[in-house]
Every structure is written in structure tokens, then in C-alpha cells.
XYZ file of C-alpha atoms in Angstrom:
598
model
C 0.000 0.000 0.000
C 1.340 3.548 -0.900
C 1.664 5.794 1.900
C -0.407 9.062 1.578
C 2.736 11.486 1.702
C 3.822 9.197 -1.358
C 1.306 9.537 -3.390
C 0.572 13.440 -2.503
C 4.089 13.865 -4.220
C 2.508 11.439 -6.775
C -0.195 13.656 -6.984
C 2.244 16.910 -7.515
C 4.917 15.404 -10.022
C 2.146 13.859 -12.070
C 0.486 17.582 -12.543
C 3.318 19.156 -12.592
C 4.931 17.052 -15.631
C 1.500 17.164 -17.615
C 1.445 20.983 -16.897
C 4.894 21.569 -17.931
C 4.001 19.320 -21.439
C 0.818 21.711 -21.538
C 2.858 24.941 -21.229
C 5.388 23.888 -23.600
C 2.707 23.181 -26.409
C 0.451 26.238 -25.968
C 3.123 28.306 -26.514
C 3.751 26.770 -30.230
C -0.135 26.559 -30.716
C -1.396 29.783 -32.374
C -4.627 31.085 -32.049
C -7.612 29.052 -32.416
C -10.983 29.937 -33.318
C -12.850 31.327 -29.932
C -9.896 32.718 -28.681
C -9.717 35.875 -29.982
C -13.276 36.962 -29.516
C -13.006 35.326 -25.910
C -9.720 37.702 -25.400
C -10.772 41.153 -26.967
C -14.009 40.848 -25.035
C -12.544 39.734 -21.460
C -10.250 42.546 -22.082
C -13.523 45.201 -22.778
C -14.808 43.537 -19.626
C -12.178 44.642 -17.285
C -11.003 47.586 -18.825
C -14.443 49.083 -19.662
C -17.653 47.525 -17.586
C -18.878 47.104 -20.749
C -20.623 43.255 -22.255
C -21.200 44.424 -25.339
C -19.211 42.023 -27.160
C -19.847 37.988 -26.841
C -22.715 37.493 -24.371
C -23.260 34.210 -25.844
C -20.650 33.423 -23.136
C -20.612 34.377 -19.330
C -17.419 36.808 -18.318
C -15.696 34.762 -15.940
C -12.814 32.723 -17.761
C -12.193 36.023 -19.868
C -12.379 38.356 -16.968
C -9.508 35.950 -15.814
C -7.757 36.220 -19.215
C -8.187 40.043 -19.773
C -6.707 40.270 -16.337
C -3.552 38.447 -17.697
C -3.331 40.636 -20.251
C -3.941 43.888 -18.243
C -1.092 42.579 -15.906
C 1.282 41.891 -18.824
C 0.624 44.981 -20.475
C 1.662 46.990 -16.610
C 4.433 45.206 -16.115
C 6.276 45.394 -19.433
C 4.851 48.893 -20.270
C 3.556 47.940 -23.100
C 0.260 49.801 -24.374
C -2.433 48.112 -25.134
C -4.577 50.089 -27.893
C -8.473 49.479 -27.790
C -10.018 50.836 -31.015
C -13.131 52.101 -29.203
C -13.645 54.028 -32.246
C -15.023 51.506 -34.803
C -18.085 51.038 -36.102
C -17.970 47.069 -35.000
C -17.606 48.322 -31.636
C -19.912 51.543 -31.403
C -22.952 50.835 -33.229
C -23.178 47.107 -34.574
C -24.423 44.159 -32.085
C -21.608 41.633 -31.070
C -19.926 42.191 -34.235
C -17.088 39.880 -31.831
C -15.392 38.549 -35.353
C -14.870 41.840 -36.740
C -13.739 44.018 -33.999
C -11.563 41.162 -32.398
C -9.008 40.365 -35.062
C -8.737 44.595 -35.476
C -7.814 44.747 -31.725
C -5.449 41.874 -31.401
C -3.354 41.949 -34.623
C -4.088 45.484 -36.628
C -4.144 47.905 -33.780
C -1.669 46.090 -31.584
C 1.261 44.316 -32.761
C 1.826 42.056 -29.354
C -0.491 39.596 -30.009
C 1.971 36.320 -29.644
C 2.612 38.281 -26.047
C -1.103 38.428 -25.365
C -2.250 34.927 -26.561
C -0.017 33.598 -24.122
C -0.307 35.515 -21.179
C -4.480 35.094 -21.700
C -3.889 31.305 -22.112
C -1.676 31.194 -18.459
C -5.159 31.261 -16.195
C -6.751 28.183 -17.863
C -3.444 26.435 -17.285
C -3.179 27.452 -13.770
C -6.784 26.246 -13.287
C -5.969 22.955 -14.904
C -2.949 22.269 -12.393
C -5.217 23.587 -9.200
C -8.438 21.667 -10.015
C -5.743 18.549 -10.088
C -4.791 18.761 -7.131
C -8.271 19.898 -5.502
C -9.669 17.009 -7.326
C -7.319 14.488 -5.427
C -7.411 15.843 -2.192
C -10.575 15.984 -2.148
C -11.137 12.397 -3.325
C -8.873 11.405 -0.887
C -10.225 12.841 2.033
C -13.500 11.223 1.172
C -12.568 7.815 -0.134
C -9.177 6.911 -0.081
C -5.581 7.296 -1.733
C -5.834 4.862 -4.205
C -9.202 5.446 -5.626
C -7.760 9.659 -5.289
C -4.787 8.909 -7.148
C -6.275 6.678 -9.967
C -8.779 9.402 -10.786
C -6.232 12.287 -11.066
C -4.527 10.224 -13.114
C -7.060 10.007 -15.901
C -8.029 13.651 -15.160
C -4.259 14.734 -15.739
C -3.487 12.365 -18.669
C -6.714 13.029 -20.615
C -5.836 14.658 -23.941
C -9.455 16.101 -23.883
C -8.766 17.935 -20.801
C -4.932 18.628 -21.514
C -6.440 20.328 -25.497
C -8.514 22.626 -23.805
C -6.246 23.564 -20.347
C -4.100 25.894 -22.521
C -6.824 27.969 -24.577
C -8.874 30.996 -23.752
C -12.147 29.163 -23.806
C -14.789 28.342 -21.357
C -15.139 25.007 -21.419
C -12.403 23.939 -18.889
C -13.461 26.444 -16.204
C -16.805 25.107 -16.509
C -15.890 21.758 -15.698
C -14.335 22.639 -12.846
C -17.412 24.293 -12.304
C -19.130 21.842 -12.421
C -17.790 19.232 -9.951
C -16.792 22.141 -7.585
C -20.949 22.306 -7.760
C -21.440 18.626 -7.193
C -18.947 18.774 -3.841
C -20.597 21.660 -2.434
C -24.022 20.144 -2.660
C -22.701 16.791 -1.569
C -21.162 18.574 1.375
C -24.681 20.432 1.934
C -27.219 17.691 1.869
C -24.818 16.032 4.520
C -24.730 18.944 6.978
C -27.297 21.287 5.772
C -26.329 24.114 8.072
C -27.642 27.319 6.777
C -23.487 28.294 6.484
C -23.267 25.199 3.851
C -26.509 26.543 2.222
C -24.712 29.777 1.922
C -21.550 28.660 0.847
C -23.519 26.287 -1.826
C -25.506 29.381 -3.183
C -22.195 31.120 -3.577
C -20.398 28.059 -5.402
C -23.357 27.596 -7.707
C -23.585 31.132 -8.694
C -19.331 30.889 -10.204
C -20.636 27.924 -11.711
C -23.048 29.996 -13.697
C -20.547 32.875 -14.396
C -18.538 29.999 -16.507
C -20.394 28.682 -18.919
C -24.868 28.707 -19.155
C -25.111 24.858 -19.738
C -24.645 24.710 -16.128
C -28.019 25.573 -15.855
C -28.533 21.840 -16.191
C -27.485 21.497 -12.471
C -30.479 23.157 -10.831
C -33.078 20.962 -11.545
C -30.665 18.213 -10.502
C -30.317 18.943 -6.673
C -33.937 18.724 -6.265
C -34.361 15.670 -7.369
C -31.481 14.351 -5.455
C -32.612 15.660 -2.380
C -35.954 14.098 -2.938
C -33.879 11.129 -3.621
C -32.016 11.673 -0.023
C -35.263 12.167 1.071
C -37.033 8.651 0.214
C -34.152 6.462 1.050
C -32.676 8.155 4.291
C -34.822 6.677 6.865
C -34.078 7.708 10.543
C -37.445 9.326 11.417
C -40.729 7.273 12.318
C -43.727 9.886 11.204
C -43.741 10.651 8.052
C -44.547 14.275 8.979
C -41.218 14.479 10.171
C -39.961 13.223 6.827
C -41.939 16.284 5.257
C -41.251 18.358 7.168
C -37.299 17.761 6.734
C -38.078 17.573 3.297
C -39.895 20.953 2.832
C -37.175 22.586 4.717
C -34.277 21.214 2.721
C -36.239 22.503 -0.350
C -36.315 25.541 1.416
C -32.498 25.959 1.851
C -31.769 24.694 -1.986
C -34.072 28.220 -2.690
C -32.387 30.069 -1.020
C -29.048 29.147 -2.108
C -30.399 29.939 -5.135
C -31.350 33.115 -4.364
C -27.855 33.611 -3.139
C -26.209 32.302 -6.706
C -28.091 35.062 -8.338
C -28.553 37.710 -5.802
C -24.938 37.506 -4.401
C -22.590 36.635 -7.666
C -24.401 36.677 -10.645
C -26.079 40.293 -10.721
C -23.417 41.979 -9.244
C -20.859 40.684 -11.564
C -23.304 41.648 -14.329
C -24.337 44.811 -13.147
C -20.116 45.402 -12.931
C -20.281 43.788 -16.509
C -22.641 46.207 -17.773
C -21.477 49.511 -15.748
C -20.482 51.507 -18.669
C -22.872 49.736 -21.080
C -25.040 52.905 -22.811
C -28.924 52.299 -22.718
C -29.518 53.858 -25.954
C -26.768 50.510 -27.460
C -28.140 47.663 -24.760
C -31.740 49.225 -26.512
C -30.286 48.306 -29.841
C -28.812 45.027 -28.841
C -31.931 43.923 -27.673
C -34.024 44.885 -30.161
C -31.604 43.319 -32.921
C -31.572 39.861 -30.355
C -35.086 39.731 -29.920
C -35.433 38.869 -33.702
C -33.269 35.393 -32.488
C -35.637 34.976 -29.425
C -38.140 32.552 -29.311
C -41.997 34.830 -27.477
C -41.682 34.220 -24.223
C -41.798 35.308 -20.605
C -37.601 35.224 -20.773
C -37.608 37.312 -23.716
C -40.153 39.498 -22.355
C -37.826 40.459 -19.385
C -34.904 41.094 -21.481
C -37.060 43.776 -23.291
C -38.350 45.131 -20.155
C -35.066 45.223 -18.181
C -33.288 47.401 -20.631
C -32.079 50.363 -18.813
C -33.131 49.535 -15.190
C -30.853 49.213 -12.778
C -30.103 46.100 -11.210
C -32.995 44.515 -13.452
C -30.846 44.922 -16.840
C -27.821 43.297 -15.111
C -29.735 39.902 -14.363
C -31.371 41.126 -18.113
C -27.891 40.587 -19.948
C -27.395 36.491 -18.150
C -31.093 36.120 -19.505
C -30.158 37.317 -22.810
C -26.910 34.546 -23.057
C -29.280 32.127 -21.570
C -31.534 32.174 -24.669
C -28.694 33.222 -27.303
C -27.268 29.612 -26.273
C -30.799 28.090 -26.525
C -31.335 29.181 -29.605
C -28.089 28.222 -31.033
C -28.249 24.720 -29.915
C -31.362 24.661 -31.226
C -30.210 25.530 -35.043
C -26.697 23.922 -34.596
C -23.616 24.498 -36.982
C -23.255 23.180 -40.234
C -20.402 20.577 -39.478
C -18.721 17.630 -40.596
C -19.186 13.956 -39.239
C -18.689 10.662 -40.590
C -18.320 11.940 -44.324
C -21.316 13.742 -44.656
C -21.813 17.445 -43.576
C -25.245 18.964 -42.398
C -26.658 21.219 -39.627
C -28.576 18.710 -37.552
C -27.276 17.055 -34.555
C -26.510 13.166 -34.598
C -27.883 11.273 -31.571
C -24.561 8.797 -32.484
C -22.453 12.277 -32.127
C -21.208 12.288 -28.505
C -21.048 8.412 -28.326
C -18.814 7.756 -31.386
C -16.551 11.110 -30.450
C -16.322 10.168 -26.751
C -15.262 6.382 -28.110
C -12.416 7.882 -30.861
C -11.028 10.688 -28.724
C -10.752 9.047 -24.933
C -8.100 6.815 -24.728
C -8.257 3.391 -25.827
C -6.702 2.300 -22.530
C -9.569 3.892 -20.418
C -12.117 2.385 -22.025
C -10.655 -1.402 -21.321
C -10.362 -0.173 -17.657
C -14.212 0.912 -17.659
C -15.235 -1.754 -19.162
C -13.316 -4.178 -16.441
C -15.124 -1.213 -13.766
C -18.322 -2.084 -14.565
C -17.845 -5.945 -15.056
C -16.563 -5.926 -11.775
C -19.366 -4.158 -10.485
C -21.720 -6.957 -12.089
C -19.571 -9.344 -10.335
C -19.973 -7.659 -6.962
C -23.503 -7.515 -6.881
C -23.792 -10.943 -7.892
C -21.462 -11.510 -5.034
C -23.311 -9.311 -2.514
C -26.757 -11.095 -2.984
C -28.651 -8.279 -1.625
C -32.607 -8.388 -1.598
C -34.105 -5.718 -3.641
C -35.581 -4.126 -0.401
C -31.620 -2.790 0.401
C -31.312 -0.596 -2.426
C -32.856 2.472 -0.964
C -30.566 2.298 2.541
C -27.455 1.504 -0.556
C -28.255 4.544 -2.434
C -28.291 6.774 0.510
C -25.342 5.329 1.761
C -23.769 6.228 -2.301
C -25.662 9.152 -2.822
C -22.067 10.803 -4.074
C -21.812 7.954 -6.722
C -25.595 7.709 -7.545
C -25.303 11.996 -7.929
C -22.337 11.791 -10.523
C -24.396 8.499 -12.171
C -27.541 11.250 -12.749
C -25.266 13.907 -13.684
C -23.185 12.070 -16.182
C -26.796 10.952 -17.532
C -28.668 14.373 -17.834
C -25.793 16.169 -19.661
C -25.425 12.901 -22.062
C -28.669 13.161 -22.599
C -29.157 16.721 -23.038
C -25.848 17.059 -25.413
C -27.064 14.376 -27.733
C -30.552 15.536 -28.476
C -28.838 19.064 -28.801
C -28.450 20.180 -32.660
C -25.050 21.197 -31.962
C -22.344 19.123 -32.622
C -18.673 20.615 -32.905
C -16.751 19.200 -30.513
C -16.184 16.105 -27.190
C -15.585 19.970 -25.569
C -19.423 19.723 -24.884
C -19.385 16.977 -22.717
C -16.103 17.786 -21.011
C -17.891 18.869 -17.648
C -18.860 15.081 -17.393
C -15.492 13.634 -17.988
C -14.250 13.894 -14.030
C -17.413 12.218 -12.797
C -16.772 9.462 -15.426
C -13.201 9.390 -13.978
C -14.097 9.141 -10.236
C -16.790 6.663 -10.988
C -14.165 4.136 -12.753
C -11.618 4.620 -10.193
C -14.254 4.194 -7.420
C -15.070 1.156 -9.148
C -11.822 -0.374 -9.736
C -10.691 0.656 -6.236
C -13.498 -1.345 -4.462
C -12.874 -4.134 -6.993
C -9.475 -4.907 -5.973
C -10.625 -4.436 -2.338
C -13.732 -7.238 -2.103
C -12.616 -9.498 -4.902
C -8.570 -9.202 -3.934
C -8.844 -12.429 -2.002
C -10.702 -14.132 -5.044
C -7.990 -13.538 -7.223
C -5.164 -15.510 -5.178
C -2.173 -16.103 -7.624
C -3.494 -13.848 -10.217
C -3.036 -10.611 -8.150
C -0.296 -10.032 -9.954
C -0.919 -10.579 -13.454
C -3.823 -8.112 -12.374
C -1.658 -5.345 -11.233
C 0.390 -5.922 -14.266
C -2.458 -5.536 -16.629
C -3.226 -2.309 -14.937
C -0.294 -0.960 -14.768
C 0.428 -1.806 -18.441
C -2.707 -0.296 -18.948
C -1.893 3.233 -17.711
C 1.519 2.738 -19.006
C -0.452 2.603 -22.867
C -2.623 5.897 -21.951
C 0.191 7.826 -20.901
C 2.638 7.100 -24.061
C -0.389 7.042 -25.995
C -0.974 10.709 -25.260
C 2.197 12.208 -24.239
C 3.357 10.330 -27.997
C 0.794 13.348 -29.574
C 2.511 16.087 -28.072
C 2.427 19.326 -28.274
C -0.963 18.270 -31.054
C -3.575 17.442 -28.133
C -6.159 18.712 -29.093
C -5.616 16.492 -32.322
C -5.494 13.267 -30.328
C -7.573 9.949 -31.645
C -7.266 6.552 -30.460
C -6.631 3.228 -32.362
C -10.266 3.088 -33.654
C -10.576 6.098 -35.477
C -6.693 4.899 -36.599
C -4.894 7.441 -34.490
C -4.178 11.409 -34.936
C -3.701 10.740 -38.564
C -7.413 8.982 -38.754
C -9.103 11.546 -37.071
C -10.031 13.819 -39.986
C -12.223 11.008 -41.225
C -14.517 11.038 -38.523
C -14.629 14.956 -37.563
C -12.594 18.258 -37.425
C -13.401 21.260 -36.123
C -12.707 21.607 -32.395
C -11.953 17.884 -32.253
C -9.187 18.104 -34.621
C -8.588 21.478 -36.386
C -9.410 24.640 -34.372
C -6.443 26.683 -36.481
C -3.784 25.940 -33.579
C -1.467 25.103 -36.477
C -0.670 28.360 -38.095
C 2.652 29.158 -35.968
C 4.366 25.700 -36.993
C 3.077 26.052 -40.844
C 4.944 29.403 -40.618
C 8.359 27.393 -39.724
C 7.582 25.096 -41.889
C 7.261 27.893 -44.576
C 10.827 29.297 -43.419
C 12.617 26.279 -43.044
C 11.420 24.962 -47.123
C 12.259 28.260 -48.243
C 8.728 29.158 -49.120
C 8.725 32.277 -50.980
C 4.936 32.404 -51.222
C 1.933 30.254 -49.910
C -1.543 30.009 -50.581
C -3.786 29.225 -47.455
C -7.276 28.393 -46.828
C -6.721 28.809 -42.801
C -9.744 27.907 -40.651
C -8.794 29.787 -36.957
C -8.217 32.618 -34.890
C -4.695 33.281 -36.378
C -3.557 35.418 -38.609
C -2.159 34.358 -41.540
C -0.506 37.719 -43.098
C 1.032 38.553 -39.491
C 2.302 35.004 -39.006
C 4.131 34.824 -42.565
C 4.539 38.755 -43.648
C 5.244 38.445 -47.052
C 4.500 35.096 -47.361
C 0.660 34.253 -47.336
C -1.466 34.933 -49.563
C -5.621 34.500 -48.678
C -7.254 32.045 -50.865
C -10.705 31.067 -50.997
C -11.755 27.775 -52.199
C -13.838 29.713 -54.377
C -10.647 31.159 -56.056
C -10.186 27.662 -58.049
C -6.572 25.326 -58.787
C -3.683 27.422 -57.827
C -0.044 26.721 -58.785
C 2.939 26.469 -55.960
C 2.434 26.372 -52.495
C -0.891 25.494 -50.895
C -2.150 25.317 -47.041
C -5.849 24.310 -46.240
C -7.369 23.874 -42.834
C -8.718 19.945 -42.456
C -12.270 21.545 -41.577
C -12.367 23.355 -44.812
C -11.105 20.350 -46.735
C -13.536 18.208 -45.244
C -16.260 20.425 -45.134
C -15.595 20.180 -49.116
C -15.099 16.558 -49.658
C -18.094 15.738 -47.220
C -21.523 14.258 -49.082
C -24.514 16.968 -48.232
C -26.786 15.632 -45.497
C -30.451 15.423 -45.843
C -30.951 18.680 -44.057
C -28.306 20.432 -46.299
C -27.585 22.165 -50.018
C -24.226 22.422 -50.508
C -22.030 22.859 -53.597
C -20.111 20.161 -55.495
C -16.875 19.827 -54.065
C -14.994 22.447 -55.022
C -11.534 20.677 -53.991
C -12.093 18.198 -56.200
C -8.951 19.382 -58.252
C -6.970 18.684 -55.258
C -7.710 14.675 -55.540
C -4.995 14.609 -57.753
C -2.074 16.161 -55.753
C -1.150 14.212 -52.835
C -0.171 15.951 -49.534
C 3.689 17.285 -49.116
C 2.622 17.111 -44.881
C 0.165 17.684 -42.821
C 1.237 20.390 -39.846
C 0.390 19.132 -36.912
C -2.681 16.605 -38.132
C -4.456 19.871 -38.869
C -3.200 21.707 -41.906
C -3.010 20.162 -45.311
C -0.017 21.414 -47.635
C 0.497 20.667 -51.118
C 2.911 22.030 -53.463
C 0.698 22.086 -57.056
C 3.342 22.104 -60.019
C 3.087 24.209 -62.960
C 1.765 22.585 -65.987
């Protein structure tokens, strides 16, 4: 047995070597698609009280990276310009993807500097939520089953793609399971300083990203679920009564997550935002709104105090309803359309996991068939066994709700949706495989160690499988979709090609000599500041070009993908390229050819 002072420093090397891996490839990863919008706005944010720009999004995780920025900008002296002059910023609504690239690379000439001091927050979040995670594991199960989960947690390469990026995705997963320990901790001593403390976790949890939302109807129903299998009181008035108060409580730490964090971070949000623009904003929004008592407010809110503050969360409430209601036209499987998949999630989550993981779950829940088999418990037990699991029966409905949820959702662009679930699916496979070797070590006699073995060969294979990718995590496949190289047959976009490539095409340009290149970039880069003199925008529109030429996967696929039922798209208009093949492909995501002259 491993001591627990061994495996804290376990624990600590483990992060600290995946965080070092993650540092080192962010800084060659250029900037992908969200990040730029997600930077110019968080910078607006704290420099101006003003949400004018992406609301689709709450302000938290770009609060934290327009801090960065503001504190790399004072301590190198280095003015930051913000073009408060334009048109995209003064009079049109969220135009994010015109004013953003104008800030960051015409305006300023820093924005290498930026990029990375923006992307330092989510990395610093990925390294404490680590260590949180296992401590907190540990002090409520035990070392083993602590350990084992930060190990899939800190050798994902879904979580290690998005810890260096200026996106909201890993905040909210932390979030998320930050949510899911406070309530735990709640329901278990609901002192009205836990229902305080809960209100005031749930309300960061909605500052990160609005499919969090998801959570509140949750906690009732696990509380009703505490409710009907705790026992311990003989009227069943009492067990009302205890009921109707606990209800109570989850109300009012509700009524703390919006009255304590989320308006006043809004109302800070929205300080300096002018009436006679939030009046225009709205009115251009409420074209995108569904009738409805939601909408309604938003309208009504518009230059009250307070009221307009709580009016701006409602209006990126329903902004993200209606988008994952109309989806993205996207690429899956060889045939592109703007529908949602119900296979979506499942296939992604199967390709982009390691394969490793999946034989472990797998053996996780076979030995949890085993063990009940084993236990031959009457049915009449299972109430006093959830109750005595209600931790592992929460993360069960959790992990279930958001599937469920995501896959009937019409948008499909990336595993990033269902990240929030992925450290509940961790815990609940180590928790698994923990007890496993506990009740059925005895069972095993001379096999223990062929079983150790297995395991350990087993987290040897996810570890070189994804430190093997590096710095390209975000491009990481497993052996069914054929590895990184595979991947583009399956799906792009933020599973494969979110334009992190464009620094290492640009060294690839240099070190071939490339006196002048073509490219078709899907991203947040900049093409024309990352090879001055080189690049040259095309448009697949433009037709067969001669020399040098980069596209992005998702455009090439986009292309080559058959129209869905849902969809009218033109003939592929890369069909000319069929008869080049590839000189490389920079890091799994950009395709270069060099066309000859006929």
C-alpha cells in the first residue's frame, strides 16, 4: 500500500509534468478559433464595464484572461490600444469577429505576447483543479481510488487540449464538480453556512459557462432522492417536514447564486454599457428569441438598474438556446449537415478518450456486475445503498442528464461539450476499480499479480499514448478512429482542427524556403502577421492554384463531405486537389500541397 505522503508527491509530479508538457505546447499553438473573440471581449470587460461584445458566453474565464493581459501589459509597459472608435464596436451588435481580429493583430502588434499571457489562467486552473480534485477524493474515499482518478483527469488529452486555450469550457468543468462537492457537502450537513456557501459556489458555476443551468433541476431531485431512502425518522410528517425545509435551503441558495454573484458581476459587466446601445442590442436579439416570458424580461429590463444586469445572463441564456437549437453546419462521418446526430457524442467520446480507459471501464463495470452478484442483496436494500452512495448515484444522474441533453442538442462541434462530465466518469471508474481490488482481492489468489500488471500496463499505454501526440492534443484519436492521422475522417473542427497550427506552418514555410503560400486557414490566427510576405488568402472559391498550398482539415472536409439530408451544398470544389497528394500535414491539422506548374 502507498503511503499518503507518497502519493501526494505522486499527486504533484504527475500535474506538474503534464502541466509543464501543456505549457510547452500552448506556446507553439497559435490562435484558435474562440480565442480571440473570448480575449478582446474579457479585455472590454475589465477595462471598460462594458458586455457588449460575446454574451453568448458568461465573463468569468475572460475576466480571468483580460486580467492576464492587463497585468502583462503593466508590467512590461507595453500599451495596449483598444479601437473604441469603430463602427464594429460603437454601433453594430456583437460584431465579436470583426472588432476582435482589429484589436489583437491590426491595432496592436503584441499579439503572440497576449495569446499567451491570456492562455496562463486556464493552465493554472488545470494544475489547481488537479490537485483539488485528489485531495478531495482522498479525504473522502481513499488514496488509491484519489490517485487513480487524477490520473485520468491529468493524462486526458481532452482535458490537456482545452487547459491551454482561452475558452470556457475547462473552467466550466471545474465548475461543475466544484458544484457537485458543495451540494454533496450540503445535503450532509445542511447548516444554513453550507446553504450559503452552496448558493455562492453555484452562482461561479453559472458565471462559466450557461449549460450549467442543467445542475439546478438536478439537486432537487437528489434531495428528494435523499429524502425517500434516508430513513431515521418514524412519522412521516417528520420526513416532510425535513423535506420541505431542505427545499427551502436549496431556494435560497439559489437566491444567493443570483442575488450575491451573478447580478453583481453583471451589473459590474454592464457599468459603462449605454442604454440607448443595450436598446439596440436587444431589439436586434429579440429577432433570435423565441416569445416568451424570458424574452419578455430582457425587453423590459433594458435600462433599469439592477434589473438589466440579471437582463444581460437572460439574454446569453436564450442566445445559447437558440443556437443549440439551429446547430452548426459541421462535418461527421463523411457527410456534412446542420442537424445534430444522436450517435455524435457516443462515437466522439469512443475515438477521442483513450483506448486504454475504455478497457479499464469496461473491467469497472464488469466488476461491479460481479460484486452484486457476489453481494446477494434483496431488492428491499437498495434504498438504505443509495443513501449510503448518494455521491456515486449523484455523478451516475449527472453524467446521464448532460449525455442526454448534449445528444438531443443540434449542436455538434466538438467532445468539448461533454467535457464537464469527464471527471465524474473518472471518479466513478476509479471508485469502481478501487473497491474491486478491495472485495474481490482475495478471489484472485495467484493472479493478483498478473492483475496489477495488466493495470499498470494499462496506464503505461494511456500515458505514451498521449504524451506520444505532443504538443498536437487537441488532435489526439485513439486506435479506432486509426490514431491522430485517422481523425479527420470522422470529424474536425474543435476535435481536430481549431487553427492551432498556423505558428508551426509558418516554420515550416521558413525552413522549405517558401517564398509564397496560398492558405485556406480555418482559426483565430492570422495568416498575413504570421508569414509577412508570405501568405497569400485564398478562398476555395478562387479555383486550382499553382505552388504552395495550405488548407485547414475543416475546410477540406467540409468540401469533400456528401450533403446531409438537411443540407444544399455545392459540389466539391476541392475536387482538383484529388490529384495532388499531400507534401505534410502540420500538426494533423493543416493540409499542404505544393501544385506544379503545368
Amino acid at each position: 500500500m502507498i503511503k499518503p505522503p507518497t502519493t501526494t508527491w505522486i499527486a504533484v509530479g504527475l500535474l506538474t509534468l503534464m502541466s509543464i508538457l501543456a505549457f510547452i505546447s500552448l506556446r507553439g499553438d497559435s490562435a484558435i478559433d474562440d480565442e480571440v473573440p473570448h480575449l478582446a471581449a474579457g479585455y472590454s470587460y475589465v477595462t471598460r464595464g462594458d458586455m457588449r461584445l460575446n454574451p453568448e458566453h458568461p465573463p468569468l474565464t475572460k475576466d480571468l484572461a483580460g486580467l492576464a493581459v492587463v497585468m502583462w501589459s503593466a508590467m512590461t509597459r507595453t500599451p495596449i490600444v483598444f479601437p473604441s472608435d469603430l463602427p464594429s464596436w460603437t454601433t453594430a451588435t456583437n460584431a465579436q469577429w470583426t472588432f476582435s481580429p482589429i484589436f489583437l493583430y491590426q491595432v496592436n502588434h503584441h499579439s503572440a505576447e497576449m495569446i499567451f499571457w491570456a492562455r496562463l489562467p486556464t493552465l493554472i486552473i488545470y494544475f489547481g483543479f488537479g490537485l483539488w480534485l485528489f485531495r478531495w477524493i482522498r479525504r473522502r474515499w481513499n488514496a488509491p481510488t484519489a490517485l487513480l482518478t487524477l490520473f485520468f483527469y491529468a493524462v486526458s488529452p481532452t482535458v490537456l487540449a482545452h487547459a491551454r486555450f482561452v475558452t470556457t469550457d475547462l473552467a466550466a468543468t471545474v465548475a461543475f464538480f466544484a458544484s457537485f462537492a458543495a451540494f454533496l457537502k450540503w445535503i450532509e450537513r445542511p447548516t444554513w453556512r453550507q446553504t450559503l456557501l452552496f448558493g455562492l459556489v453555484i452562482g461561479l458555476a453559472e458565471l462559466t459557462k450557461f449549460s450549467l443551468i442543467l445542475l439546478l433541476p438536478l439537486f432537487p431531485l437528489m434531495i428528494m432522492v435523499k429524502f425517500v431512502t434516508g430513513g431515521g425518522l418514524n412519522s412521516w410528517r417528520a420526513h416532510l417536514r425535513r423535506l420541505v425545509v431542505r427545499l427551502g435551503q436549496y431556494l435560497l441558495a439559489i437566491s444567493v447564486a443570483y442575488g450575491l454573484v451573478v447580478t453583481p458581476v453583471y451589473m459590474l459587466h454592464t457599468l459603462n454599457y449605454p442604454v440607448a446601445k443595450e436598446q439596440q442590442d436587444v431589439e436586434f436579439w429579440q429577432s433570435n428569441f423565441a416569445p416568451g416570458p424570458l424574452a419578455a424580461y430582457v425587453h423590459w429590463s433594458v435600462g433599469k438598474p439592477v434589473f438589466r444586469a440579471l437582463g444581460q445572463y437572460v439574454t446569453g441564456v436564450l442566445l445559447v438556446q437558440n443556437r443549440s437549437q439551429h446547430g452548426n453546419t459541421t462535418f461527421f462521418r463523411g457527410v456534412v449537415d446542420n442537424v445534430g446526430h444522436k450517435s455524435y457524442f457516443p462515437i466522439v467520446y469512443a475515438i477521442k478518450e483513450p483506448l486504454a480507459f475504455h478497457i479499464l471501464s469496461l473491467v469497472a463495470l464488469l466488476s461491479a456486475l460481479v460484486m452484486i452478484i457476489h453481494a446477494k442483496k434483496s431488492y428491499r436494500g437498495i434504498p438504505h445503498w443509495i443513501n449510503d452512495h448518494l455521491a456515486e448515484c449523484t455523478a451516475l444522474v449527472i453524467i446521464a442528464w448532460y449525455w442526454w441533453t448534449s445528444i438531443h442538442s443540434q449542436l455538434n462541434i466538438g467532445i468539448r461539450h461533454i467535457l464537464p462530465t469527464l471527471p465524474f466518469i473518472y471518479f466513478l471508474v476509479s471508485r469502481l476499480l478501487i473497491a474491486a481490488r478491495r472485495q474481490l482481492w482475495k478471489q484472485l489468489g495467484r493472479l493478483r499479480i498478473i492483475g496489477l500488471m495488466t493495470l499498470g500496463g494499462l496506464l503505461a499505454w494511456q500515458f505514451v499514448s498521449v504524451v506520444s501526440v505532443h504538443p498536437s492534443y487537441l488532435a489526439y484519436f485513439n486506435a479506432l478512429a486509426g490514431g491522430p492521422s485517422g481523425g479527420a475522417q470522422f470529424v474536425t473542427d474543435s476535435n481536430l482542427d481549431w487553427g492551432q497550427d498556423l505558428t508551426r506552418l509558418a516554420t515550416f514555410a521558413k525552413q522549405q524556403g517558401v517564398q509564397l503560400m496560398h492558405i485556406d486557414y480555418f482559426g483565430g490566427g492570422d495568416p498575413l502577421s504570421a508569414m509577412p510576405g508570405v501568405a497569400r488568402i485564398y478562398h476555395v472559391d478562387d479555383g486550382p492554384v499553382t505552388g504552395w498550398l495550405a488548407v485547414s482539415q475543416t475546410y477540406l472536409t467540409n468540401e469533400r463531405g456528401v450533403a446531409g439530408p438537411h443540407l444544399t451544398k455545392s459540389p466539391n470544389r476541392y475536387a482538383w486537389l484529388d490529384a495532388y497528394q499531400p507534401v505534410t500535414i502540420i500538426g494533423h491539422s493543416m493540409v499542404v500541397y505544393h501544385i506544379p506548374t503545368s
